[in-house]
Tab-separated table of C-alpha atoms and ligand atoms in Angstrom:
chain	number	residue	atom	x	y	z
T	222	MET	CA	46.996	0.352	6.855
T	223	THR	CA	46.387	3.098	4.346
T	224	LYS	CA	48.917	5.139	2.406
T	225	VAL	CA	50.515	8.290	3.751
T	226	LEU	CA	49.356	11.566	2.224
T	227	GLY	CA	52.082	13.077	0.034
T	228	SER	CA	54.291	9.974	0.072
T	229	LYS	CA	54.950	7.540	-2.767
T	230	ARG	CA	55.988	4.751	-0.419
T	231	ILE	CA	53.685	1.728	-0.184
T	232	PHE	CA	53.395	-0.105	3.125
T	233	SER	CA	52.715	-3.444	1.444
T	234	ASP	CA	56.149	-3.379	-0.258
T	235	ILE	CA	58.027	-6.031	1.723
T	236	THR	CA	61.299	-5.108	-0.014
T	237	ASP	CA	61.162	-1.659	1.602
T	238	ASP	CA	63.040	-2.098	4.901
T	239	GLU	CA	61.972	1.270	6.295
T	240	CYS	CA	58.292	0.574	5.582
T	241	MET	CA	58.584	-2.813	7.264
T	242	GLU	CA	60.325	-1.415	10.348
T	243	PHE	CA	57.738	1.356	10.574
T	244	LEU	CA	54.854	-1.116	10.348
T	245	ASN	CA	56.404	-3.341	13.026
T	246	SER	CA	56.829	-0.327	15.292
T	247	VAL	CA	53.215	0.809	15.143
T	248	SER	CA	51.323	-2.457	14.556
T	249	SER	CA	50.556	-3.071	18.251
T	250	ILE	CA	48.963	0.383	18.416
T	251	VAL	CA	46.711	0.102	15.376
T	252	GLN	CA	45.428	-3.281	16.560
T	253	ILE	CA	43.667	-1.693	19.537
T	254	ASP	CA	39.901	-1.336	19.005
T	255	ALA	CA	39.822	2.094	20.645
T	256	TYR	CA	42.597	3.259	18.316
T	257	GLN	CA	40.631	2.057	15.284
T	258	GLN	CA	37.848	4.423	16.389
T	259	LEU	CA	40.071	7.326	15.288
T	260	LYS	CA	38.900	6.444	11.785
T	261	ASN	CA	35.455	7.773	12.765
T	262	TYR	CA	36.634	11.315	13.536
T	263	THR	CA	37.193	13.973	10.902
T	264	HIS	CA	40.495	15.793	11.315
T	265	HIS	CA	41.739	18.932	9.544
T	266	TYR	CA	38.506	19.064	7.496
T	267	TYR	CA	39.250	16.448	4.843
T	268	THR	CA	40.871	13.505	6.554
T	269	THR	CA	40.443	11.293	9.601
T	270	ARG	CA	42.334	11.425	12.907
T	271	TYR	CA	43.658	7.949	12.123
T	272	GLN	CA	45.060	9.047	8.756
T	273	HIS	CA	46.509	12.226	10.279
T	274	SER	CA	48.268	10.202	12.985
T	275	LEU	CA	49.675	7.845	10.372
T	276	ASN	CA	50.917	10.802	8.294
T	277	VAL	CA	52.620	12.394	11.313
T	278	ALA	CA	54.145	9.092	12.437
T	279	TRP	CA	55.577	8.281	9.015
T	280	TYR	CA	57.172	11.705	8.469
T	281	SER	CA	58.487	11.707	12.057
T	282	TYR	CA	59.975	8.261	11.476
T	283	LEU	CA	61.693	9.335	8.240
T	284	MET	CA	63.149	12.497	9.794
T	285	CYS	CA	64.491	10.504	12.750
T	286	LYS	CA	66.067	7.982	10.390
T	287	LYS	CA	67.849	10.765	8.504
T	288	LEU	CA	69.098	12.287	11.768
T	289	HIS	CA	69.997	8.939	13.413
T	290	LEU	CA	67.533	9.493	16.247
T	291	ASN	CA	65.198	7.015	17.974
T	292	ALA	CA	62.876	6.469	14.997
T	293	VAL	CA	60.885	3.620	16.560
T	294	SER	CA	59.885	5.443	19.760
T	295	CYS	CA	59.267	8.621	17.799
T	296	ALA	CA	56.975	6.825	15.337
T	297	ARG	CA	55.056	5.234	18.219
T	298	GLY	CA	54.736	8.515	20.103
T	299	ALA	CA	53.625	10.292	16.933
T	300	MET	CA	51.093	7.557	16.226
T	301	MET	CA	49.488	8.221	19.628
T	302	HIS	CA	49.905	12.021	19.762
T	303	ASP	CA	46.224	12.657	18.924
T	304	PHE	CA	44.758	9.532	20.578
T	305	TYR	CA	41.604	11.189	21.896
T	306	LEU	CA	38.083	10.051	21.146
T	307	TYR	CA	35.779	13.039	20.919
T	308	ASP	CA	34.632	15.502	18.305
T	309	THR	CA	36.684	18.695	18.634
T	310	HIS	CA	33.515	20.726	17.951
T	311	ASP	CA	31.738	19.166	20.924
T	312	ALA	CA	31.009	22.078	23.286
T	313	LYS	CA	32.180	20.007	26.248
T	314	TYR	CA	35.736	19.866	24.886
T	315	ALA	CA	36.033	22.686	22.324
T	316	LYS	CA	37.070	25.462	24.719
T	317	LYS	CA	40.151	23.816	26.185
T	318	HIS	CA	40.866	21.308	23.429
T	319	ILE	CA	44.180	22.817	22.264
T	320	GLN	CA	45.623	22.736	25.791
T	321	THR	CA	44.143	19.498	27.081
T	322	HIS	CA	44.155	16.964	24.246
T	323	PRO	CA	47.862	15.998	24.581
T	324	SER	CA	47.320	14.868	28.177
T	325	ILE	CA	44.102	13.034	27.206
T	326	ALA	CA	46.035	11.277	24.419
T	327	LEU	CA	48.790	10.366	26.892
T	328	LYS	CA	46.274	8.917	29.360
T	329	ASN	CA	44.654	6.847	26.620
T	330	ALA	CA	48.054	5.597	25.405
T	331	GLN	CA	49.050	4.632	28.961
T	332	LYS	CA	45.914	2.500	29.275
T	333	TYR	CA	47.482	0.103	26.776
T	334	PHE	CA	51.257	0.584	26.926
T	335	ILE	CA	54.131	1.341	29.263
T	336	LEU	CA	55.613	4.267	27.401
T	337	ASP	CA	59.275	5.228	27.283
T	338	PRO	CA	60.337	8.870	27.917
T	339	VAL	CA	60.633	9.643	24.194
T	340	GLU	CA	57.099	8.422	23.488
T	341	VAL	CA	55.746	10.463	26.405
T	342	ASP	CA	57.583	13.589	25.227
T	343	CYS	CA	56.333	13.176	21.641
T	344	ILE	CA	52.725	13.015	22.864
T	345	ILE	CA	52.636	15.533	25.675
T	346	HIS	CA	54.595	18.362	23.996
T	347	HIS	CA	53.382	18.028	20.405
T	348	MET	CA	51.354	21.248	20.521
T	349	TRP	CA	54.421	23.414	21.206
T	350	PRO	CA	54.766	26.328	20.465
T	351	ARG	CA	50.985	26.906	20.469
T	352	VAL	CA	50.939	25.550	23.992
T	353	LYS	CA	53.621	26.184	26.623
T	354	GLY	CA	56.030	23.365	27.392
T	355	LYS	CA	58.893	22.693	25.001
T	356	PRO	CA	59.767	19.142	24.003
T	357	ARG	CA	62.630	17.670	26.050
T	358	THR	CA	63.918	15.338	23.360
T	359	LYS	CA	64.987	15.811	19.751
T	360	GLU	CA	62.298	13.307	18.768
T	361	GLY	CA	59.719	15.486	20.523
T	362	TYR	CA	60.728	18.425	18.329
T	363	ILE	CA	60.512	16.199	15.256
T	364	VAL	CA	56.858	15.398	16.064
T	365	THR	CA	55.993	19.104	16.463
T	366	ILE	CA	57.393	19.707	12.961
T	367	ALA	CA	55.821	16.608	11.372
T	368	ASP	CA	52.451	17.481	12.944
T	369	LYS	CA	52.431	20.931	11.327
T	370	TYR	CA	53.728	19.570	8.025
T	371	ALA	CA	51.061	16.843	7.892
T	372	ALA	CA	48.340	19.331	8.902
T	373	SER	CA	49.342	21.617	5.999
T	374	LEU	CA	49.227	18.721	3.532
T	375	GLU	CA	45.834	17.638	4.853
T	376	VAL	CA	44.228	21.069	4.739
T	377	CYS	CA	45.558	21.543	1.194
T	378	SER	CA	44.241	18.152	0.074
T	379	HIS	CA	40.872	19.715	-0.769
T	380	PRO	CA	40.127	19.454	-4.532
T	381	PHE	CA	40.150	23.276	-4.688
T	382	TYR	CA	43.935	23.213	-4.347
T	383	ALA	CA	44.225	20.817	-7.278
T	384	LEU	CA	42.400	23.223	-9.608
T	385	PRO	CA	45.455	25.240	-10.761
T	386	ALA	CA	47.226	22.027	-11.812
T	387	TYR	CA	44.040	20.857	-13.547
T	388	PHE	CA	43.759	24.072	-15.567
T	389	LYS	CA	47.462	23.957	-16.409
T	390	LYS	CA	46.842	20.582	-18.041
T	391	ILE	CA	43.942	21.984	-20.102
T	392	PHE	CA	45.670	25.108	-21.330
N	19	FE2	FE1	47.182	17.422	18.459
N	20	FE2	FE1	48.178	16.211	15.258
């Protein structure tokens, strides 16, 4: 399990109770071979779909913890919110990708798990408000926020964005 972009927390730190609970929550998902294939797909230009899902799941988990919501189901739903195995630039999928990928991710998730209503909501409504259909749970809203937050971090992870800080150090 890799590190989360923008976070100082380390998943191998066994003294960190939140990290340990998070890992326990998502470990059955990351063990699936099909899920591991997400590492082969570029996502938001500079990262992989696997890393993006991990970023979203971790920030969703932390927000739920702060708000005393269902952090475990939210983390699991977030982990599977982009569980689709195709290149978004593939002409076969590109046209309707924004609208259809949440239901493809849900179908893939349901191949392996019986999902609870929070997990389903986190997956199926994560594209709101770009796509109609508001989340029905607070955890669902959390994933919509964490998804946009993680996407912003990922897009800005290009070395270009580090240049101002680099020049500040020089001058
Ligand atoms: Fe998505
Ligand atoms: Fe996403």
